[in-house]
PDB file of C-alpha atoms in Angstrom:
ATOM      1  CA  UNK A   5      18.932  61.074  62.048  1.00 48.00           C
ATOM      2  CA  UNK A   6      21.827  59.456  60.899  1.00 50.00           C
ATOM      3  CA  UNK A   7      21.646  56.081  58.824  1.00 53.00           C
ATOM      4  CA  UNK A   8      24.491  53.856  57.155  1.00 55.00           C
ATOM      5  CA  UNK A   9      27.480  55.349  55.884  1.00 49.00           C
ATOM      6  CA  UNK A  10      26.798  58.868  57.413  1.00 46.00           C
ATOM      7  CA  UNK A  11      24.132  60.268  54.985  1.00 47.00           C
ATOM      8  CA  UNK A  12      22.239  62.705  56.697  1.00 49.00           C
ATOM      9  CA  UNK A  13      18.324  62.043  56.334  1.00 49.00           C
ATOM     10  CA  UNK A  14      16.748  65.798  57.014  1.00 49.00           C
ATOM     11  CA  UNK A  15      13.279  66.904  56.856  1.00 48.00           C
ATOM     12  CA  UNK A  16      12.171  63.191  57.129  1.00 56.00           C
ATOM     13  CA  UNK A  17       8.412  64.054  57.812  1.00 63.00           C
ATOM     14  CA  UNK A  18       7.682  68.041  57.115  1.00 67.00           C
ATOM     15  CA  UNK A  19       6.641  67.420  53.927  1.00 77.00           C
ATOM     16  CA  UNK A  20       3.601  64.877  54.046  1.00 79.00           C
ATOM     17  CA  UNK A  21       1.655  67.339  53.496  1.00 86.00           C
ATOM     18  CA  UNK A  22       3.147  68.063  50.159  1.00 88.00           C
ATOM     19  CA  UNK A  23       2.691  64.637  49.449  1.00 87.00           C
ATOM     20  CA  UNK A  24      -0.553  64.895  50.372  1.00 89.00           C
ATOM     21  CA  UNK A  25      -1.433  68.163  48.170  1.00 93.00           C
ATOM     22  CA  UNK A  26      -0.115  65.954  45.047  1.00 92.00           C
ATOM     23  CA  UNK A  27      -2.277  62.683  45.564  1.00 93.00           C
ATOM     24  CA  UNK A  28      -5.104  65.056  46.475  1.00 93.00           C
ATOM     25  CA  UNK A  29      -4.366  67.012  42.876  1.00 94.00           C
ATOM     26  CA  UNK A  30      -3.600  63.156  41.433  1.00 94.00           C
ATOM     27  CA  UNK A  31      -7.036  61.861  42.953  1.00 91.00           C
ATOM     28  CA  UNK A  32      -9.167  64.330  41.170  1.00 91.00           C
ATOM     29  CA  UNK A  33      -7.197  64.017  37.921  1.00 93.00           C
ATOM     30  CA  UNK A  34      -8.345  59.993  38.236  1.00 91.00           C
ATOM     31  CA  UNK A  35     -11.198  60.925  38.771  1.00 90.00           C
ATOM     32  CA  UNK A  36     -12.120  63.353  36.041  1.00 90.00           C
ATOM     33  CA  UNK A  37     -10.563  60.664  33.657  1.00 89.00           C
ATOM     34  CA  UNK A  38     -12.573  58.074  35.247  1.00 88.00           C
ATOM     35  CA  UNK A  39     -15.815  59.818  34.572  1.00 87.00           C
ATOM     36  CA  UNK A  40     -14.889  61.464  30.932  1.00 83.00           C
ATOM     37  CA  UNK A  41     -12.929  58.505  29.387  1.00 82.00           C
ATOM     38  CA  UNK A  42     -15.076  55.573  28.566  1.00 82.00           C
ATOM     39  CA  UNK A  43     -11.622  53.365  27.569  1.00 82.00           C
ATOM     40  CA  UNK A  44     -10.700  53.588  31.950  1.00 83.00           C
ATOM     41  CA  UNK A  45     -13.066  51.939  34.165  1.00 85.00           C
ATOM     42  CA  UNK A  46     -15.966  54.545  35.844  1.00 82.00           C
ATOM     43  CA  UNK A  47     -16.972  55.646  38.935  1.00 82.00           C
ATOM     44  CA  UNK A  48     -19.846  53.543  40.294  1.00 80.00           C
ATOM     45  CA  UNK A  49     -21.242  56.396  42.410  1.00 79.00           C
ATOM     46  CA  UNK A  50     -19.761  59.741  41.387  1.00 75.00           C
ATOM     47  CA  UNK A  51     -19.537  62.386  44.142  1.00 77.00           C
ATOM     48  CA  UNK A  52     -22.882  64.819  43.589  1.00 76.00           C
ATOM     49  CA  UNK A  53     -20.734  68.243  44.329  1.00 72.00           C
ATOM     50  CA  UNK A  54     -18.472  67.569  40.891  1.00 76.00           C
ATOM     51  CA  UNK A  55     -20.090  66.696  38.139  1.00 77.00           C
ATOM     52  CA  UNK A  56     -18.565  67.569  34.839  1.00 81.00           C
ATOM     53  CA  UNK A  57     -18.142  69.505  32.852  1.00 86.00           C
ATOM     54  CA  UNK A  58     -18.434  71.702  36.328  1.00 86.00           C
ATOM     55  CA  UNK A  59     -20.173  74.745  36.449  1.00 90.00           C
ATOM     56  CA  UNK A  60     -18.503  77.949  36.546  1.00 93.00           C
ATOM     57  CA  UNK A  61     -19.058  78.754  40.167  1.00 94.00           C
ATOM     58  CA  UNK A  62     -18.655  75.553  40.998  1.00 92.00           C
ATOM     59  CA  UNK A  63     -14.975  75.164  39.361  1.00 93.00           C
ATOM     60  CA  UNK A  64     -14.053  78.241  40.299  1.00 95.00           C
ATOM     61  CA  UNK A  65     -15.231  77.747  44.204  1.00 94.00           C
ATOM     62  CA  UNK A  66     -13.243  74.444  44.165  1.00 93.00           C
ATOM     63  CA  UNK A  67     -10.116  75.727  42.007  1.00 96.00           C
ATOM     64  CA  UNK A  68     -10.025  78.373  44.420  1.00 97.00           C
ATOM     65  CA  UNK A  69      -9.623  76.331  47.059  1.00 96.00           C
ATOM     66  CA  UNK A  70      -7.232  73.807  45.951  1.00 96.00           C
ATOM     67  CA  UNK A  71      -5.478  76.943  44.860  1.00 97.00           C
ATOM     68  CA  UNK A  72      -5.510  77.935  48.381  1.00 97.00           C
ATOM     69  CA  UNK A  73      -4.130  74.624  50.114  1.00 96.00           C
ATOM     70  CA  UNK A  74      -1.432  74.400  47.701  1.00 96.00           C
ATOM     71  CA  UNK A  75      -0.558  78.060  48.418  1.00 96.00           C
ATOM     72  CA  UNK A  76      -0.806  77.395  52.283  1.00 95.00           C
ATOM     73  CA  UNK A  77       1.327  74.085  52.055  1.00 94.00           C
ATOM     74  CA  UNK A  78       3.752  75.242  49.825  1.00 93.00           C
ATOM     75  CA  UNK A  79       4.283  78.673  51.343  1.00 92.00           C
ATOM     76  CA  UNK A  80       4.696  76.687  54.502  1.00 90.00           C
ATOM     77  CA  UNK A  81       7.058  74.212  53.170  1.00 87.00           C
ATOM     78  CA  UNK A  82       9.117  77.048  52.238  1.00 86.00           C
ATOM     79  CA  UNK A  83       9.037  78.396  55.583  1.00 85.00           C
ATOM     80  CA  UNK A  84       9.745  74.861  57.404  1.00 82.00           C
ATOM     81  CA  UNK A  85      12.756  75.242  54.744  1.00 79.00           C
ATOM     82  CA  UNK A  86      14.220  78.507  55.618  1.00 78.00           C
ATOM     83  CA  UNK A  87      13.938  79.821  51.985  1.00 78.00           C
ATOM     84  CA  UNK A  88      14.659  83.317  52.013  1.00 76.00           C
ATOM     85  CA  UNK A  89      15.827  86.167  49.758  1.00 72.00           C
ATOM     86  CA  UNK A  90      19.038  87.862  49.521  1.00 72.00           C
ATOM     87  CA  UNK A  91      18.695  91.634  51.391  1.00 76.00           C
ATOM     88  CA  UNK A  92      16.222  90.304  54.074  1.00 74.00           C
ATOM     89  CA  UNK A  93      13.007  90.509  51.504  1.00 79.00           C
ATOM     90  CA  UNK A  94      11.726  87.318  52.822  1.00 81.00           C
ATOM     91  CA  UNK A  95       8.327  88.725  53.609  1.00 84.00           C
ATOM     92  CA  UNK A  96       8.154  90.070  49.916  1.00 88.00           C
ATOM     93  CA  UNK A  97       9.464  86.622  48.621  1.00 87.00           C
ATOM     94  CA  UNK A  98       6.954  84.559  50.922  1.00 90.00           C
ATOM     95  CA  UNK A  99       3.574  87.140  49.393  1.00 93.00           C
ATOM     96  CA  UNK A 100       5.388  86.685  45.341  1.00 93.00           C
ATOM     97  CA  UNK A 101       5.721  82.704  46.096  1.00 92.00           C
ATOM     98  CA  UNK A 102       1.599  82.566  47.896  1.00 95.00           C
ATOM     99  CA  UNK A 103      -0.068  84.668  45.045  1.00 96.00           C
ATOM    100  CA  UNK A 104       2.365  82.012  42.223  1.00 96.00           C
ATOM    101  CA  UNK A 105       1.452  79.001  44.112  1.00 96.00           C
ATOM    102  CA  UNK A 106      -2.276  79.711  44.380  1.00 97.00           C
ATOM    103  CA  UNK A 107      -2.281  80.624  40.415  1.00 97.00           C
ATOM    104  CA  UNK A 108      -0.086  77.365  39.853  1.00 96.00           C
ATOM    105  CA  UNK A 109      -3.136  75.227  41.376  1.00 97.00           C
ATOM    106  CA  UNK A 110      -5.972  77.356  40.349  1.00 97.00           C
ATOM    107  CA  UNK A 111      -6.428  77.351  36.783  1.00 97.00           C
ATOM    108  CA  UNK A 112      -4.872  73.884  36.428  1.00 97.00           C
ATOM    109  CA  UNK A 113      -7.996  72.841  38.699  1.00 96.00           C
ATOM    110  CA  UNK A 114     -10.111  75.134  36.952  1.00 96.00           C
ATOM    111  CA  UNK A 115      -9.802  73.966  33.127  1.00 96.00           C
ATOM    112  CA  UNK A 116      -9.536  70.073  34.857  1.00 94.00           C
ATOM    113  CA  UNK A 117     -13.180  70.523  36.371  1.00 93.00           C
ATOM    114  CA  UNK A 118     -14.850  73.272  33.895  1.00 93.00           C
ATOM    115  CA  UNK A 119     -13.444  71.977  30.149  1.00 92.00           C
ATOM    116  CA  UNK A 120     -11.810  68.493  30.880  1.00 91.00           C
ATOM    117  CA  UNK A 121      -8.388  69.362  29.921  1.00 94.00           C
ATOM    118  CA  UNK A 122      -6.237  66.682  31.879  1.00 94.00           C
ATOM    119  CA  UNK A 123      -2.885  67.596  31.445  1.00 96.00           C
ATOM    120  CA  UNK A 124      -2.243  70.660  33.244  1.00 96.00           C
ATOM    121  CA  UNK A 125      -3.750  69.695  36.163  1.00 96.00           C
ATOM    122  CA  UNK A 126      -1.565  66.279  36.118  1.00 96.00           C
ATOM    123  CA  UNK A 127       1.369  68.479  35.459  1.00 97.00           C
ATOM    124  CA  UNK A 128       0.624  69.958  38.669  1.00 96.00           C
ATOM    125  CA  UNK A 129       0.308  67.034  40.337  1.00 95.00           C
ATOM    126  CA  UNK A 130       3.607  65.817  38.825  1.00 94.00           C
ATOM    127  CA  UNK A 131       6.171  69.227  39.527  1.00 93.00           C
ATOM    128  CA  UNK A 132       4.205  69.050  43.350  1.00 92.00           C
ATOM    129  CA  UNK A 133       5.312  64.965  43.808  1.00 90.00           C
ATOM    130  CA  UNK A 134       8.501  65.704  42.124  1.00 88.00           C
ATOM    131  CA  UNK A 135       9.694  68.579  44.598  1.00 86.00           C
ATOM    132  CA  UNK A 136       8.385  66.509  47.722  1.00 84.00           C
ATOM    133  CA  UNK A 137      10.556  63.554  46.613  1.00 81.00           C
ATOM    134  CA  UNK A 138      13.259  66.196  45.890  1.00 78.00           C
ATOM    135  CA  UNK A 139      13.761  67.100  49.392  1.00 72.00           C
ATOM    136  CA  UNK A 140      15.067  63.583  50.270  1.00 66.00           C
ATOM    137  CA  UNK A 141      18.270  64.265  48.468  1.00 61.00           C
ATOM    138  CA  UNK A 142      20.285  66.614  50.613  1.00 50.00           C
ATOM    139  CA  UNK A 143      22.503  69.471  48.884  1.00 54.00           C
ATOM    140  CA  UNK A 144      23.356  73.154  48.669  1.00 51.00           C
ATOM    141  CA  UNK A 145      20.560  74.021  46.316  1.00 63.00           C
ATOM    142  CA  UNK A 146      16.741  73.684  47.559  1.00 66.00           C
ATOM    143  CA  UNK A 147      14.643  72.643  44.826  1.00 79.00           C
ATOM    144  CA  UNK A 148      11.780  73.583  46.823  1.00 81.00           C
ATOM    145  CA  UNK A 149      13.196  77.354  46.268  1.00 82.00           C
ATOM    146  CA  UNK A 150      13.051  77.046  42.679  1.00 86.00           C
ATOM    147  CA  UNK A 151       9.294  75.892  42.628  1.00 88.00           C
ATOM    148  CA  UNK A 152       8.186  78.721  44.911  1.00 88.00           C
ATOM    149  CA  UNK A 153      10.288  81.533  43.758  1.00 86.00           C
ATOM    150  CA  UNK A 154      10.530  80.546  40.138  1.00 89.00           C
ATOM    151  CA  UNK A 155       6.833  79.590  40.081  1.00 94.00           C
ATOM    152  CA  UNK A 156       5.762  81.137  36.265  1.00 96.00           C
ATOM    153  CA  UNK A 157       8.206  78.493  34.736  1.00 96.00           C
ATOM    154  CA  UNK A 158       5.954  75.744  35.934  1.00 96.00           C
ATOM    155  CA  UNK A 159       3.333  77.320  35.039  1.00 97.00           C
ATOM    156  CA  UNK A 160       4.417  78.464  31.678  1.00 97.00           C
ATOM    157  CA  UNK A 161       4.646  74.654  31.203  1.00 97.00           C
ATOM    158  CA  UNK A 162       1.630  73.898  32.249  1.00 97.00           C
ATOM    159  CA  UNK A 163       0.001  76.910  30.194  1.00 96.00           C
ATOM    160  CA  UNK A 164       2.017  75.347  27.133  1.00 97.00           C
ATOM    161  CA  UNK A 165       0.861  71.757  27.783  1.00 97.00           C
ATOM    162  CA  UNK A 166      -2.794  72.635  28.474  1.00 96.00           C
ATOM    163  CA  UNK A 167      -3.017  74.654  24.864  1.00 95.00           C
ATOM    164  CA  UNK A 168      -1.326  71.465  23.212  1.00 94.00           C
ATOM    165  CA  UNK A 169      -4.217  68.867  24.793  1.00 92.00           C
ATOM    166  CA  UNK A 170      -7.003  71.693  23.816  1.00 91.00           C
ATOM    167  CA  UNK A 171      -5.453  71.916  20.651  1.00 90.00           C
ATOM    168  CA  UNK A 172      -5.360  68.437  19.715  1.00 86.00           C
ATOM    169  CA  UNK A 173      -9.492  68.622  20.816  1.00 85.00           C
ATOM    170  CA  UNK A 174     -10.084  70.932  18.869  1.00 83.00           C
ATOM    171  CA  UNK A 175      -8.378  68.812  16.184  1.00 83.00           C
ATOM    172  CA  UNK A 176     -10.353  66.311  16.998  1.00 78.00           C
ATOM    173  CA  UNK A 177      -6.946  64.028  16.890  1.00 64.00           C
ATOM    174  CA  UNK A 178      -7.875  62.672  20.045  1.00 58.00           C
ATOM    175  CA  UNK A 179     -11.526  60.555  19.281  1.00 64.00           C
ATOM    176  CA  UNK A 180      -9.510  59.551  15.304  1.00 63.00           C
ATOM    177  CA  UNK A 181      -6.910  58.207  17.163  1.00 59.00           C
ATOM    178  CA  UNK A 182      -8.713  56.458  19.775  1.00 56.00           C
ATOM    179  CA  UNK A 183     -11.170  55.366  16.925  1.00 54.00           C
ATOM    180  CA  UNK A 184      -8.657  53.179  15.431  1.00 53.00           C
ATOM    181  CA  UNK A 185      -7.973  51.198  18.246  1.00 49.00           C
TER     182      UNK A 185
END
């Protein structure tokens, strides 16, 4: 498609679905704050298969399968891309990049649902709506590439962010400085 001034619009509509993996991930976020923060406005009916904090099996059963959607949409993605590895290793690249992006989604979902902790799994939600918007600027270097092949950086963030906010609970920062208010 070509639009004013001769910039190129590519993969206009191949990755909804990554937009739809990060309002999914941005949905349950909301709604885990909704129901644990009494400062946001609740849920009038909460859904009866996620209560919190979750049970094991159940955040586990659920992580495990947002884990697997964002590994299936990502992986995907990547494919729809035309990512591939230097040496013809694609195969190898695609199986590194599904096992990262399903532990990328997994424990993020996992400490959301079992322990509360909000900001890894928003995190998520962030890097996934920040690579889908990515892909509207055209250019030489795929940012999509970088989230699937350089996965552990995200989630080294996320790891990093997640001990901070469980930190600060433990602290008990959080309820002084909400307290005050």
């Amino acid at each position: 498609m070509v639009v004013e001034n001769g910039l190129y619009i590519v993969r206009y509509m191949i990755n909804a679905s990554v937009w739809t993996v990060g309002f999914v991930f941005l949905g349950l976020v909301e709604y885990v704050c909704r129901l644990s923060w009494r400062w946001v406005p609740s849920i009038p009916t909460p859904l009866q298969w996620v209560t919190l904090p979750a049970s094991r099996q159940r955040a586990t059963t659920i992580a495990t399968a947002g884990g697997l959607l964002h590994a299936g949409v990502m992986v995907w993605f990547a494919v729809r891309l035309g990512v591939t590895a230097t040496g013809g290793f694609e195969v190898l690249l695609y199986l590194y990049g599904t096992v990262g992006m399903w532990l990328l989604a997994a424990v993020p979902l996992y400490l959301l649902l079992r322990h509360r902790l909000v900001s890894p799994a928003a995190f998520l939600a962030v890097f996934v709506l920040v690579d889908a918007r990515a892909e509207f600027v055209t250019g030489v270097d795929d940012p999509h590439a970088f989230y699937v092949g350089a996965w552990f950086v995200f989630f080294g963030v996320i790891l990093v962010v997640g001990s901070i906010e469980f930190g600060l609970r433990r602290l008990d920062l959080l309820r002084r400085v909400q307290s005050r208010e």
